[in-house]
Short mmCIF file of C-alpha atoms in Angstrom, two decimals:
data_model
loop_
_atom_site.label_atom_id
_atom_site.label_comp_id
_atom_site.label_asym_id
_atom_site.label_seq_id
_atom_site.Cartn_x
_atom_site.Cartn_y
_atom_site.Cartn_z
CA MET Y 1 0.00 0.00 0.00
CA TYR Y 2 2.76 2.44 1.01
CA SER Y 3 6.46 2.06 0.26
CA ASN Y 4 7.72 3.00 3.74
CA GLU Y 5 5.17 1.60 6.17
CA ALA Y 6 7.47 1.44 9.22
CA TYR Y 7 8.30 5.13 8.88
CA LEU Y 8 4.62 6.05 8.51
CA LEU Y 9 3.67 4.07 11.63
CA GLU Y 10 6.30 6.03 13.56
CA GLN Y 11 4.92 9.33 12.24
CA LEU Y 12 1.35 8.35 13.12
CA GLN Y 13 2.50 7.54 16.65
CA GLU Y 14 4.35 10.85 16.98
CA SER Y 15 1.23 12.71 15.86
CA GLY Y 16 -0.81 10.96 18.55
CA LEU Y 17 -3.05 9.04 16.16
CA LEU Y 18 -1.56 5.66 17.19
CA ASN Y 19 0.09 4.03 20.19
CA ASP Y 20 2.01 0.81 20.75
CA HIS Y 21 -1.08 -0.94 22.16
CA ASP Y 22 -3.07 -0.21 18.96
CA ILE Y 23 -0.32 -1.59 16.76
CA GLN Y 24 0.27 -4.73 18.85
CA GLN Y 25 -3.44 -5.48 19.01
CA ILE Y 26 -3.79 -5.18 15.26
CA LYS Y 27 -0.73 -7.38 14.64
CA ASN Y 28 -2.17 -10.13 16.83
CA GLY Y 29 -5.28 -10.34 14.61
CA GLN Y 30 -3.61 -9.51 11.31
CA LYS Y 31 -4.51 -11.69 8.30
CA PRO Y 32 -1.79 -13.33 6.18
CA GLY Y 33 -0.63 -10.98 3.41
CA GLU Y 34 -2.29 -7.95 5.02
CA SER Y 35 -0.05 -5.05 6.02
CA THR Y 36 -0.28 -3.49 9.49
CA LEU Y 37 -1.31 -0.15 8.01
CA GLU Y 38 -4.08 -1.75 5.93
CA ALA Y 39 -5.37 -3.56 9.02
CA LEU Y 40 -5.36 -0.33 11.07
CA ILE Y 41 -7.40 1.48 8.41
CA LYS Y 42 -9.75 -1.47 7.89
CA THR Y 43 -10.58 -1.69 11.61
CA GLY Y 44 -11.05 2.06 11.90
CA VAL Y 45 -8.17 2.71 14.32
CA VAL Y 46 -7.03 5.41 11.87
CA SER Y 47 -8.75 6.63 8.71
CA ASP Y 48 -7.16 6.57 5.28
CA GLU Y 49 -7.55 10.38 5.20
CA GLN Y 50 -5.48 10.68 8.40
CA VAL Y 51 -2.80 8.44 6.93
CA ALA Y 52 -2.74 10.41 3.66
CA GLN Y 53 -2.51 13.71 5.50
CA THR Y 54 0.40 12.39 7.57
CA VAL Y 55 2.08 11.14 4.41
CA ALA Y 56 1.63 14.54 2.75
CA VAL Y 57 3.12 16.45 5.67
CA ASN Y 58 6.18 14.19 5.84
CA ALA Y 59 6.66 14.31 2.06
CA GLY Y 60 6.32 18.09 1.91
CA MET Y 61 3.26 17.86 -0.34
CA GLU Y 62 -0.16 19.44 -0.15
CA TYR Y 63 -3.02 17.07 0.76
CA VAL Y 64 -6.04 17.31 -1.57
CA ASP Y 65 -9.51 16.26 -0.45
CA LEU Y 66 -10.85 14.87 -3.72
CA ASN Y 67 -14.37 14.54 -2.30
CA GLY Y 68 -14.99 18.12 -3.35
CA PHE Y 69 -13.07 17.94 -6.62
CA GLU Y 70 -15.12 18.18 -9.83
CA PRO Y 71 -13.03 17.01 -12.82
CA HIS Y 72 -13.65 18.55 -16.24
CA SER Y 73 -13.62 16.49 -19.43
CA GLY Y 74 -10.32 17.95 -20.65
CA LEU Y 75 -8.37 16.38 -17.79
CA ARG Y 76 -8.27 12.90 -19.28
CA ALA Y 77 -6.22 14.25 -22.20
CA LEU Y 78 -3.38 15.06 -19.79
CA ILE Y 79 -2.60 11.47 -18.74
CA SER Y 80 -3.49 8.26 -20.57
CA LEU Y 81 -5.44 5.55 -18.76
CA ASP Y 82 -2.63 2.99 -18.85
CA VAL Y 83 -0.21 5.45 -17.24
CA ALA Y 84 -2.77 6.46 -14.60
CA LEU Y 85 -3.41 2.83 -13.64
CA LYS Y 86 0.21 1.74 -13.77
CA TYR Y 87 1.47 4.53 -11.48
CA LYS Y 88 -1.74 4.93 -9.40
CA ILE Y 89 -2.08 8.62 -10.22
CA ALA Y 90 -4.62 11.04 -11.69
CA PRO Y 91 -4.40 14.50 -13.30
CA LEU Y 92 -5.66 17.58 -11.47
CA GLY Y 93 -4.89 20.23 -14.09
CA THR Y 94 -2.03 22.47 -15.15
CA ASN Y 95 -0.28 25.40 -13.54
CA GLY Y 96 1.52 27.36 -16.20
CA THR Y 97 3.94 24.86 -17.73
CA ALA Y 98 3.62 22.27 -14.93
CA LEU Y 99 1.27 19.29 -15.02
CA GLN Y 100 -0.46 18.82 -11.65
CA ILE Y 101 -0.74 15.21 -10.46
CA VAL Y 102 -2.28 13.56 -7.41
CA ILE Y 103 -0.42 10.57 -6.00
CA ALA Y 104 -1.05 8.27 -3.04
CA ASP Y 105 2.50 7.24 -2.16
CA PRO Y 106 5.09 10.04 -2.28
CA PHE Y 107 7.71 7.62 -0.92
CA ASP Y 108 7.55 5.45 -4.06
CA PHE Y 109 10.74 7.02 -5.43
CA GLU Y 110 10.84 4.74 -8.49
CA THR Y 111 7.50 6.14 -9.63
CA LEU Y 112 8.53 9.71 -8.84
CA ASP Y 113 11.66 9.24 -10.95
CA ALA Y 114 9.77 7.63 -13.85
CA LEU Y 115 6.90 10.10 -14.22
CA PRO Y 116 8.92 13.07 -15.59
CA HIS Y 117 10.15 10.72 -18.32
CA VAL Y 118 6.72 9.28 -19.06
CA LEU Y 119 4.76 12.54 -19.00
CA GLN Y 120 6.80 15.73 -19.07
CA PRO Y 121 9.72 17.16 -17.09
CA GLU Y 122 7.73 19.78 -15.17
CA LEU Y 123 5.34 18.16 -12.69
CA GLU Y 124 3.62 19.40 -9.51
CA PHE Y 125 2.65 16.64 -7.05
CA PHE Y 126 -0.27 16.52 -4.60
CA CYS Y 127 -1.25 13.77 -2.18
CA SER Y 128 -4.56 12.04 -1.49
CA THR Y 129 -5.91 8.65 -0.44
CA PRO Y 130 -5.72 5.59 -2.72
CA SER Y 131 -9.51 5.18 -2.65
CA LEU Y 132 -10.18 8.80 -3.64
CA ILE Y 133 -7.65 8.56 -6.47
CA LYS Y 134 -9.41 5.41 -7.74
CA THR Y 135 -12.73 7.27 -7.64
CA LEU Y 136 -11.24 10.14 -9.63
CA GLN Y 137 -9.82 7.67 -12.18
CA ALA Y 138 -13.29 6.11 -12.55
CA ASN Y 139 -14.88 9.54 -13.08
CA LEU Y 140 -12.29 10.43 -15.72
CA TYR Y 141 -11.85 7.17 -17.62
CA GLY Y 142 -15.07 5.23 -16.99
CA ASN Y 143 -15.47 1.45 -16.67
CA GLU Y 144 -11.96 0.61 -17.85
CA ALA Y 145 -10.53 2.39 -14.81
CA VAL Y 146 -12.98 0.60 -12.49
CA MET Y 147 -11.92 -2.77 -13.93
CA GLY Y 148 -8.27 -1.75 -13.78
CA THR Y 149 -7.57 -3.17 -17.26
CA PRO Y 150 -7.18 -0.68 -20.12
CA LYS Y 151 -8.00 -1.95 -23.58
CA ALA Y 152 -5.00 -3.11 -25.59
CA LYS Y 153 -3.83 -0.45 -28.01
CA ASN Y 154 -2.36 -0.97 -31.43
CA MET Y 155 -0.34 1.54 -33.36
CA ASP Y 156 -3.22 1.84 -35.82
CA GLY Y 157 -2.18 5.14 -37.33
CA THR Y 158 -4.12 7.37 -34.90
CA VAL Y 159 -3.17 9.14 -31.70
CA THR Y 160 -5.97 10.11 -29.32
CA ASP Y 161 -6.34 12.91 -26.84
CA ASP Y 162 -6.07 10.28 -24.09
CA ASP Y 163 -2.34 10.13 -24.72
CA ALA Y 164 -0.08 12.47 -22.75
CA PRO Y 165 2.09 14.96 -24.71
CA VAL Y 166 5.36 13.02 -24.63
CA ILE Y 167 3.56 9.75 -25.33
CA ARG Y 168 1.89 11.39 -28.35
CA LEU Y 169 5.22 12.75 -29.55
CA VAL Y 170 7.00 9.38 -29.38
CA THR Y 171 4.01 7.52 -30.83
CA ASN Y 172 3.82 9.94 -33.77
CA MET Y 173 7.56 9.57 -34.35
CA LEU Y 174 7.24 5.77 -34.54
CA MET Y 175 4.15 5.85 -36.73
CA GLU Y 176 5.75 8.21 -39.25
CA ALA Y 177 8.79 5.94 -39.40
CA PHE Y 178 6.59 2.91 -40.10
CA LYS Y 179 4.56 4.77 -42.73
CA ASN Y 180 7.73 5.81 -44.54
CA LYS Y 181 9.23 2.29 -44.28
CA ALA Y 182 12.27 3.56 -42.37
CA SER Y 183 14.79 0.93 -41.34
CA ASP Y 184 16.20 2.97 -38.43
CA ILE Y 185 15.04 5.81 -36.18
CA HIS Y 186 17.78 8.05 -34.73
CA VAL Y 187 17.05 10.29 -31.72
CA GLU Y 188 20.15 12.45 -31.32
CA PRO Y 189 20.72 15.15 -28.68
CA LEU Y 190 22.55 18.15 -30.10
CA GLU Y 191 23.84 21.19 -28.21
CA LYS Y 192 20.59 23.15 -28.40
CA ASP Y 193 17.90 20.73 -29.58
CA ILE Y 194 17.03 17.10 -30.38
CA ARG Y 195 17.35 15.84 -33.95
CA ILE Y 196 15.13 13.02 -35.27
CA ARG Y 197 16.40 11.22 -38.36
CA TYR Y 198 15.03 8.22 -40.27
CA ARG Y 199 17.12 5.91 -42.43
CA MET Y 200 15.06 5.30 -45.56
CA ASP Y 201 16.38 3.15 -48.39
CA GLY Y 202 19.80 3.28 -46.76
CA VAL Y 203 19.95 7.10 -46.56
CA LEU Y 204 19.59 9.16 -43.37
CA VAL Y 205 16.93 11.87 -43.65
CA ASP Y 206 16.53 14.74 -41.18
CA VAL Y 207 12.78 14.78 -40.36
CA GLU Y 208 12.24 16.98 -37.30
CA HIS Y 209 13.78 18.80 -34.34
CA HIS Y 210 12.45 19.21 -30.78
CA PRO Y 211 13.41 21.49 -27.86
CA LYS Y 212 16.29 20.18 -25.76
CA ARG Y 213 14.13 20.34 -22.60
CA LEU Y 214 12.11 17.34 -23.90
CA HIS Y 215 15.17 15.12 -24.22
CA SER Y 216 14.96 13.29 -20.88
CA ALA Y 217 11.20 12.77 -21.27
CA ILE Y 218 11.55 11.30 -24.77
CA ILE Y 219 14.40 9.00 -23.76
CA GLY Y 220 12.50 7.96 -20.63
CA ARG Y 221 9.39 7.11 -22.65
CA ILE Y 222 11.44 4.94 -25.04
CA LYS Y 223 13.10 3.16 -22.09
CA ILE Y 224 9.73 2.43 -20.53
CA MET Y 225 8.42 1.03 -23.82
CA THR Y 226 11.25 -1.52 -23.86
CA GLY Y 227 10.23 -2.76 -20.42
CA SER Y 228 13.83 -3.68 -19.60
CA MET Y 229 15.96 -0.53 -19.53
CA GLN Y 230 16.88 1.34 -16.36
CA LEU Y 231 15.43 4.84 -16.24
CA ASP Y 232 18.02 6.21 -13.84
CA GLU Y 233 21.05 4.72 -15.63
CA LYS Y 234 22.51 7.30 -18.02
CA ARG Y 235 26.21 6.51 -17.83
CA VAL Y 236 26.48 3.21 -19.73
CA PRO Y 237 25.00 1.84 -22.99
CA GLN Y 238 21.73 -0.08 -22.77
CA ASP Y 239 19.99 -2.40 -25.23
CA GLY Y 240 16.35 -3.40 -25.40
CA ARG Y 241 13.46 -4.29 -27.63
CA ILE Y 242 10.05 -2.80 -28.38
CA GLN Y 243 7.24 -4.92 -29.82
CA MET Y 244 4.00 -3.48 -31.12
CA ALA Y 245 1.35 -3.79 -33.81
CA TYR Y 246 0.82 -1.25 -36.58
CA ASN Y 247 -2.02 -1.58 -39.09
CA ASP Y 248 -2.35 -5.29 -38.23
CA LYS Y 249 1.38 -5.87 -38.82
CA GLU Y 250 3.76 -7.04 -36.11
CA ILE Y 251 6.68 -4.65 -35.72
CA ASP Y 252 9.78 -5.30 -33.63
CA MET Y 253 12.37 -2.65 -32.85
CA ARG Y 254 15.85 -3.27 -31.53
CA VAL Y 255 16.75 -0.31 -29.30
CA SER Y 256 20.28 0.85 -28.54
CA ILE Y 257 21.03 3.77 -26.21
CA ILE Y 258 24.50 5.20 -25.64
CA PRO Y 259 25.62 8.21 -23.57
CA THR Y 260 27.12 11.12 -25.54
CA ASN Y 261 28.48 14.50 -24.51
CA ASN Y 262 25.05 16.05 -25.17
CA GLY Y 263 23.02 13.30 -23.48
CA GLU Y 264 21.75 9.84 -24.35
CA SER Y 265 21.44 9.01 -28.04
CA VAL Y 266 18.98 6.38 -29.30
CA VAL Y 267 18.91 4.23 -32.43
CA MET Y 268 15.87 2.03 -33.00
CA ARG Y 269 16.22 -0.55 -35.76
CA VAL Y 270 12.85 -1.42 -37.26
CA LEU Y 271 12.44 -5.15 -37.90
CA ASP Y 272 9.47 -5.53 -40.24
CA LYS Y 273 8.43 -9.19 -40.26
CA SER Y 274 6.88 -8.84 -43.71
CA SER Y 275 10.42 -8.89 -45.13
CA LEU Y 276 10.64 -12.54 -44.07
CA ARG Y 277 8.36 -13.45 -46.95
CA LEU Y 278 10.74 -12.07 -49.55
CA GLY Y 279 12.06 -14.44 -52.18
CA LEU Y 280 15.37 -14.19 -53.99
CA VAL Y 281 13.76 -12.34 -56.89
CA ASP Y 282 12.42 -9.74 -54.43
CA LEU Y 283 15.96 -9.23 -53.11
CA GLY Y 284 17.27 -8.34 -56.56
CA PHE Y 285 18.44 -11.65 -58.03
CA LEU Y 286 17.97 -11.70 -61.80
CA SER Y 287 16.58 -14.93 -63.23
CA ASP Y 288 19.91 -16.62 -64.10
CA ASP Y 289 21.51 -15.79 -60.74
CA GLN Y 290 18.32 -16.86 -58.96
CA ALA Y 291 18.32 -20.25 -60.68
CA MET Y 292 22.02 -20.78 -59.87
CA PHE Y 293 21.65 -19.78 -56.22
CA GLU Y 294 18.51 -21.85 -55.70
CA ARG Y 295 20.41 -24.89 -57.01
CA LEU Y 296 23.30 -24.19 -54.61
CA ILE Y 297 21.17 -23.75 -51.49
CA THR Y 298 19.40 -27.07 -52.07
CA LEU Y 299 22.64 -29.07 -52.01
CA PRO Y 300 22.63 -31.81 -49.34
CA ASP Y 301 25.78 -30.63 -47.54
CA GLY Y 302 28.60 -28.10 -47.54
CA ILE Y 303 28.95 -24.45 -46.53
CA ILE Y 304 27.23 -21.55 -48.29
CA LEU Y 305 28.70 -18.18 -47.31
CA VAL Y 306 27.08 -14.76 -47.74
CA THR Y 307 29.57 -11.89 -47.52
CA GLY Y 308 29.49 -8.12 -47.44
CA PRO Y 309 29.87 -5.19 -45.05
CA THR Y 310 27.46 -4.39 -42.22
CA GLY Y 311 24.10 -3.28 -43.58
CA SER Y 312 24.39 -5.06 -46.93
CA GLY Y 313 21.39 -7.33 -46.34
CA LYS Y 314 23.25 -10.55 -45.51
CA THR Y 315 20.81 -11.67 -42.80
CA THR Y 316 17.79 -10.99 -45.02
CA THR Y 317 19.34 -13.13 -47.76
CA LEU Y 318 20.00 -15.97 -45.32
CA TYR Y 319 16.40 -15.83 -44.10
CA ALA Y 320 15.16 -15.91 -47.71
CA CYS Y 321 17.30 -19.02 -48.27
CA LEU Y 322 15.90 -20.73 -45.17
CA ASN Y 323 12.34 -19.91 -46.19
CA PHE Y 324 12.99 -21.38 -49.64
CA ILE Y 325 14.29 -24.71 -48.31
CA ASN Y 326 12.11 -24.96 -45.18
CA ARG Y 327 9.97 -28.09 -45.39
CA PRO Y 328 8.31 -30.28 -42.73
CA ASP Y 329 10.77 -33.12 -43.42
CA ARG Y 330 13.82 -30.96 -42.64
CA LYS Y 331 15.10 -29.83 -39.25
CA ILE Y 332 16.64 -26.36 -39.38
CA ILE Y 333 18.47 -24.75 -36.44
CA THR Y 334 19.98 -21.26 -36.37
CA VAL Y 335 22.48 -19.59 -34.00
CA GLU Y 336 22.17 -15.82 -34.03
CA ASP Y 337 23.42 -12.78 -32.12
CA PRO Y 338 20.75 -11.60 -31.59
CA VAL Y 339 17.70 -13.39 -33.04
CA GLU Y 340 16.23 -10.61 -35.15
CA TYR Y 341 13.16 -12.35 -36.56
CA GLU Y 342 11.24 -15.38 -35.40
CA LEU Y 343 10.91 -17.90 -38.24
CA ALA Y 344 7.98 -20.34 -38.23
CA GLY Y 345 9.04 -23.97 -38.13
CA ILE Y 346 12.71 -23.19 -37.46
CA ASN Y 347 14.58 -23.67 -34.15
CA GLN Y 348 16.44 -20.48 -33.29
CA VAL Y 349 19.14 -20.14 -30.61
CA MET Y 350 20.42 -16.79 -29.34
CA VAL Y 351 24.06 -16.31 -28.39
CA LYS Y 352 24.54 -15.36 -24.71
CA GLU Y 353 28.26 -15.05 -24.13
CA ASP Y 354 27.84 -13.98 -20.49
CA VAL Y 355 26.58 -17.49 -19.64
CA GLY Y 356 28.95 -19.32 -21.98
CA MET Y 357 26.51 -19.70 -24.90
CA THR Y 358 28.97 -18.66 -27.60
CA PHE Y 359 28.60 -19.39 -31.32
CA ALA Y 360 30.90 -22.38 -30.91
CA ALA Y 361 29.13 -23.74 -27.81
CA ALA Y 362 25.71 -23.38 -29.40
CA LEU Y 363 26.91 -25.01 -32.61
CA ARG Y 364 28.35 -27.96 -30.72
CA ALA Y 365 25.09 -28.43 -28.83
CA MET Y 366 22.88 -28.11 -31.89
CA LEU Y 367 24.75 -30.89 -33.71
CA ARG Y 368 23.37 -33.26 -31.06
CA GLN Y 369 19.88 -32.22 -32.16
CA ALA Y 370 20.36 -34.00 -35.53
CA PRO Y 371 19.61 -31.03 -37.81
CA ASN Y 372 19.66 -31.19 -41.59
CA ILE Y 373 20.42 -27.50 -42.05
CA ILE Y 374 22.33 -25.08 -39.82
CA MET Y 375 22.56 -21.30 -40.00
CA LEU Y 376 25.32 -19.45 -38.14
CA GLY Y 377 24.87 -15.70 -37.83
CA GLU Y 378 28.60 -15.19 -38.45
CA ILE Y 379 31.85 -17.14 -38.52
CA ARG Y 380 34.06 -15.12 -36.18
CA ASP Y 381 36.90 -17.39 -35.06
CA LEU Y 382 38.73 -20.63 -35.74
CA GLU Y 383 36.73 -22.67 -33.23
CA THR Y 384 33.40 -21.74 -34.82
CA ALA Y 385 34.78 -22.20 -38.34
CA SER Y 386 36.22 -25.64 -37.48
CA ILE Y 387 32.93 -26.92 -36.04
CA ALA Y 388 30.99 -25.52 -39.02
CA ILE Y 389 33.36 -27.25 -41.45
CA GLN Y 390 33.17 -30.52 -39.50
CA ALA Y 391 29.36 -30.31 -39.65
CA SER Y 392 29.41 -29.69 -43.39
CA LEU Y 393 31.73 -32.63 -43.99
CA THR Y 394 29.45 -34.96 -42.01
CA GLY Y 395 26.34 -34.35 -44.08
CA HIS Y 396 24.95 -30.99 -42.93
CA LEU Y 397 24.19 -27.94 -45.05
CA VAL Y 398 25.61 -24.86 -43.28
CA PHE Y 399 24.79 -21.21 -44.00
CA SER Y 400 26.82 -18.36 -42.53
CA THR Y 401 28.23 -14.88 -43.16
CA LEU Y 402 31.64 -13.23 -43.33
CA HIS Y 403 32.69 -9.60 -43.56
CA THR Y 404 34.67 -9.39 -46.82
CA ASN Y 405 34.66 -7.01 -49.78
CA ASP Y 406 34.00 -9.63 -52.43
CA ALA Y 407 33.32 -13.36 -52.78
CA PRO Y 408 36.85 -14.70 -53.50
CA SER Y 409 38.23 -12.77 -50.49
CA ALA Y 410 36.25 -15.08 -48.18
CA VAL Y 411 38.77 -17.84 -48.89
CA ALA Y 412 41.63 -15.66 -47.61
CA ARG Y 413 39.52 -14.57 -44.63
CA LEU Y 414 38.96 -18.19 -43.56
CA ALA Y 415 42.67 -18.89 -43.98
CA ASP Y 416 43.50 -15.80 -41.88
CA ILE Y 417 41.54 -17.13 -38.91
CA GLY Y 418 43.42 -20.42 -39.15
CA VAL Y 419 41.35 -22.78 -41.33
CA LYS Y 420 43.52 -25.16 -43.38
CA PRO Y 421 43.24 -24.66 -47.16
CA PHE Y 422 42.27 -28.31 -47.81
CA LEU Y 423 39.34 -27.94 -45.37
CA ILE Y 424 38.17 -24.74 -47.09
CA ALA Y 425 38.35 -26.48 -50.47
CA SER Y 426 36.49 -29.55 -49.20
CA ALA Y 427 33.71 -27.81 -47.26
CA VAL Y 428 32.77 -24.58 -49.05
CA ARG Y 429 30.32 -24.99 -51.93
CA ALA Y 430 29.69 -21.36 -52.86
CA ILE Y 431 30.29 -17.79 -51.71
CA GLU Y 432 27.87 -14.99 -52.48
CA ALA Y 433 28.88 -11.35 -52.02
CA GLN Y 434 26.35 -8.54 -52.09
CA ARG Y 435 25.69 -4.83 -51.77
CA LEU Y 436 22.45 -2.86 -51.56
CA VAL Y 437 21.44 -0.12 -54.00
CA ARG Y 438 18.29 1.95 -54.15
CA LYS Y 439 15.64 0.96 -56.68
CA LEU Y 440 14.11 3.58 -58.92
CA CYS Y 441 10.51 4.46 -58.05
CA GLY Y 442 8.27 2.56 -60.45
CA ASP Y 443 5.69 5.36 -60.46
CA CYS Y 444 7.88 8.25 -61.53
CA LYS Y 445 11.12 7.01 -63.12
CA THR Y 446 11.69 8.56 -66.52
CA PRO Y 447 13.88 7.75 -69.56
CA SER Y 448 17.37 9.15 -69.10
CA SER Y 449 20.93 8.95 -70.42
CA MET Y 450 24.37 8.31 -69.00
CA SER Y 451 27.26 10.77 -68.77
CA ASP Y 452 30.70 10.05 -70.19
CA ARG Y 453 32.02 9.72 -66.63
CA GLU Y 454 29.40 7.09 -65.78
CA LEU Y 455 30.10 5.17 -68.99
CA ARG Y 456 33.81 5.08 -68.21
CA ALA Y 457 33.24 4.07 -64.59
CA LEU Y 458 31.00 1.18 -65.62
CA GLY Y 459 33.19 0.16 -68.56
CA LEU Y 460 30.46 0.70 -71.13
CA GLU Y 461 30.48 1.88 -74.72
CA VAL Y 462 27.78 4.12 -76.17
CA SER Y 463 26.90 1.35 -78.62
CA GLN Y 464 25.90 -0.90 -75.72
CA LEU Y 465 23.08 1.48 -74.82
CA ALA Y 466 21.22 0.99 -78.10
CA GLU Y 467 18.86 -1.65 -76.69
CA ALA Y 468 19.14 -0.60 -73.05
CA THR Y 469 16.42 0.99 -70.90
CA ILE Y 470 18.26 3.75 -69.06
CA MET Y 471 16.01 5.40 -66.49
CA GLY Y 472 16.54 8.30 -64.11
CA ALA Y 473 15.15 9.41 -60.74
CA ASN Y 474 12.36 11.96 -60.92
CA GLY Y 475 10.34 12.19 -57.71
CA CYS Y 476 6.69 11.87 -56.68
CA ASN Y 477 4.56 11.57 -53.55
CA LYS Y 478 5.00 7.77 -53.49
CA CYS Y 479 8.78 8.10 -53.10
CA ARG Y 480 8.76 11.31 -50.99
CA GLN Y 481 10.11 13.23 -54.02
CA GLY Y 482 13.36 11.30 -53.83
CA GLY Y 483 13.02 9.27 -57.03
CA TYR Y 484 13.87 5.97 -55.30
CA ARG Y 485 11.69 3.48 -53.43
CA GLY Y 486 13.05 0.34 -51.81
CA ARG Y 487 16.40 -1.39 -52.26
CA MET Y 488 17.78 -4.35 -54.15
CA SER Y 489 20.93 -6.47 -54.00
CA LEU Y 490 23.89 -6.49 -56.33
CA VAL Y 491 25.24 -10.05 -56.21
CA GLU Y 492 28.46 -11.87 -57.02
CA ILE Y 493 28.28 -15.69 -56.90
CA PHE Y 494 31.56 -17.63 -56.64
CA THR Y 495 30.99 -21.37 -57.05
CA ILE Y 496 33.70 -23.76 -55.87
CA ASP Y 497 34.32 -26.43 -58.51
CA ASP Y 498 37.18 -28.93 -58.83
CA GLU Y 499 39.49 -26.45 -60.53
CA VAL Y 500 38.92 -23.80 -57.88
CA ARG Y 501 39.47 -26.42 -55.15
CA ASN Y 502 42.88 -27.19 -56.63
CA MET Y 503 43.70 -23.47 -56.66
CA ILE Y 504 42.69 -23.13 -52.99
CA ASN Y 505 44.81 -26.17 -52.08
CA GLN Y 506 47.75 -24.55 -53.87
CA GLN Y 507 47.13 -21.39 -51.74
CA LEU Y 508 46.84 -19.07 -54.72
CA THR Y 509 46.24 -15.40 -53.91
CA THR Y 510 42.85 -13.71 -53.91
CA PRO Y 511 43.56 -11.81 -57.20
CA GLN Y 512 44.45 -15.13 -58.85
CA LEU Y 513 41.28 -16.77 -57.53
CA ARG Y 514 39.22 -13.80 -58.66
CA LYS Y 515 40.75 -13.82 -62.15
CA ARG Y 516 40.04 -17.53 -62.62
CA ALA Y 517 36.53 -17.19 -61.20
CA ARG Y 518 35.76 -14.53 -63.78
CA GLU Y 519 37.17 -16.69 -66.55
CA LEU Y 520 34.76 -19.40 -65.39
CA GLY Y 521 31.82 -17.00 -65.68
CA MET Y 522 31.51 -15.21 -62.33
CA ARG Y 523 29.97 -11.75 -62.69
CA THR Y 524 31.36 -9.13 -60.34
CA LEU Y 525 29.21 -6.87 -58.19
CA ARG Y 526 29.74 -4.00 -60.62
CA GLU Y 527 28.88 -6.14 -63.63
CA ASP Y 528 25.65 -7.24 -61.96
CA GLY Y 529 24.97 -3.57 -61.23
CA VAL Y 530 25.53 -2.70 -64.90
CA ARG Y 531 22.88 -5.24 -65.91
CA LYS Y 532 20.42 -3.60 -63.53
CA VAL Y 533 21.24 -0.11 -64.79
CA LEU Y 534 20.70 -1.26 -68.41
CA SER Y 535 17.37 -2.80 -67.33
CA GLY Y 536 16.17 0.48 -65.84
CA LEU Y 537 16.02 -0.85 -62.27
CA THR Y 538 18.52 1.56 -60.71
CA THR Y 539 20.94 4.31 -61.74
CA ALA Y 540 24.62 4.34 -62.67
CA GLU Y 541 25.30 6.65 -59.73
CA GLU Y 542 23.93 4.09 -57.24
CA VAL Y 543 25.98 1.24 -58.71
CA ILE Y 544 29.22 3.24 -58.90
CA GLU Y 545 28.91 4.33 -55.27
CA ALA Y 546 28.09 0.81 -54.02
CA THR Y 547 30.93 -0.89 -55.90
CA MET Y 548 33.81 1.53 -55.38
CA ALA Y 549 35.92 -1.36 -54.04
CA ASP Y 550 35.38 -3.41 -57.21
CA ALA Y 551 38.84 -3.37 -58.74
CA ASP Y 552 37.84 -4.67 -62.12
#
């Protein structure tokens, strides 16, 4: 009922409302689970008004007799029902810039610390009895307050007046990000204000700024939405997750908060589960590459590697592969750090290094589960690589990722971490490298041409454009006037055949492997990009920027 009951009993005794005999008598007849203070009020030794008045005096707050308080309809817009019920509070009004709140337990310091983050920084507290606050809640919010169970809310694209100002602000920020299909939301404290940026189609866009005074309230609201972050911890990084529904779609957000010189900075990565249904063609594979890759990922054993820098869509490609080969007669287990999406019919294990659940430990354990197919989020060290190779050589199909610039470089990367060349040659079946480029908006792209600089950069001749469909970015409401909508992959598929195995065993250099792979028909990332430019899917500028490291 009250956070500091022993202290309150002392104060009630000092004020003459209680004595030792009263307390001892109550304790002798006290029911299990019932506090002494509750028993005293229930038996009429003291009234709840007397207790609340004593609490108010000792907390330095003004006691409010809510029996004579007549709430007006506008009050419910100040605090949402779920916040009122969770923190056992009710709104009284406003006083200039301060929101006036009535609270039953001023010694609940966790609540007092949380409320400025949930509502707004400037609050004025008053004290009353728990029963009178419940009555006021019922008068303001109706039957839902009486039942104590607010209706579940979805992010359905609307924000009501029941939501408090900071809640409305954060909710609007999230909804706009979802509407615009942003992949990340950045809340960044600057010297004089707060900057909100969305990453859309791989590009950060400045969308709005807010006064610096709202910073702690916004960050606090986000922390509360995760349900796991500490409100009062502002010195160390924190990670969490927000789950919600928006327009009947399940949305997950991975939340990262780090302290900066101007305050805590937040990045929320939006994990849209609808992307799990993407096929290889949706990712940007042209028909010939799609057919080749589908054949490779249905092999009975071996390792399939997907390479590229952070943010190049490797995980999405792996999930598309798993969805393609997922059948009831196959057991698929993944090891991820963290598990970003939950896949139906697939066993997923999350790495927890603090308890010894490393990639290697999880991989060792999962092999005892008799899987047909294994996915490793990343091969990071020799131990993990060795177990993955052993699994592939004993009849398992293994998918994983590496951070390399191109496909042939993955061979050197495995050798660098200590894998023997003959094991690489024996286990690896194919390596796919990829980059992401923006797709032209299908509603507004227009016929265009290429500059001499672009032709030279892509190694094209003017004559090659005769039958091409060169398109340029224009801009419309569908693409937010940017000319691009969505992204697609540029892919480079390096298949390991007998000749390449011999070259790996001979420890030939990456340039030599790359040269021979191209002679055998491998298209580079830039060459795949050229095909997509000539097909009118993207622009030369996008491909040139994404494939700057392509030496050929």
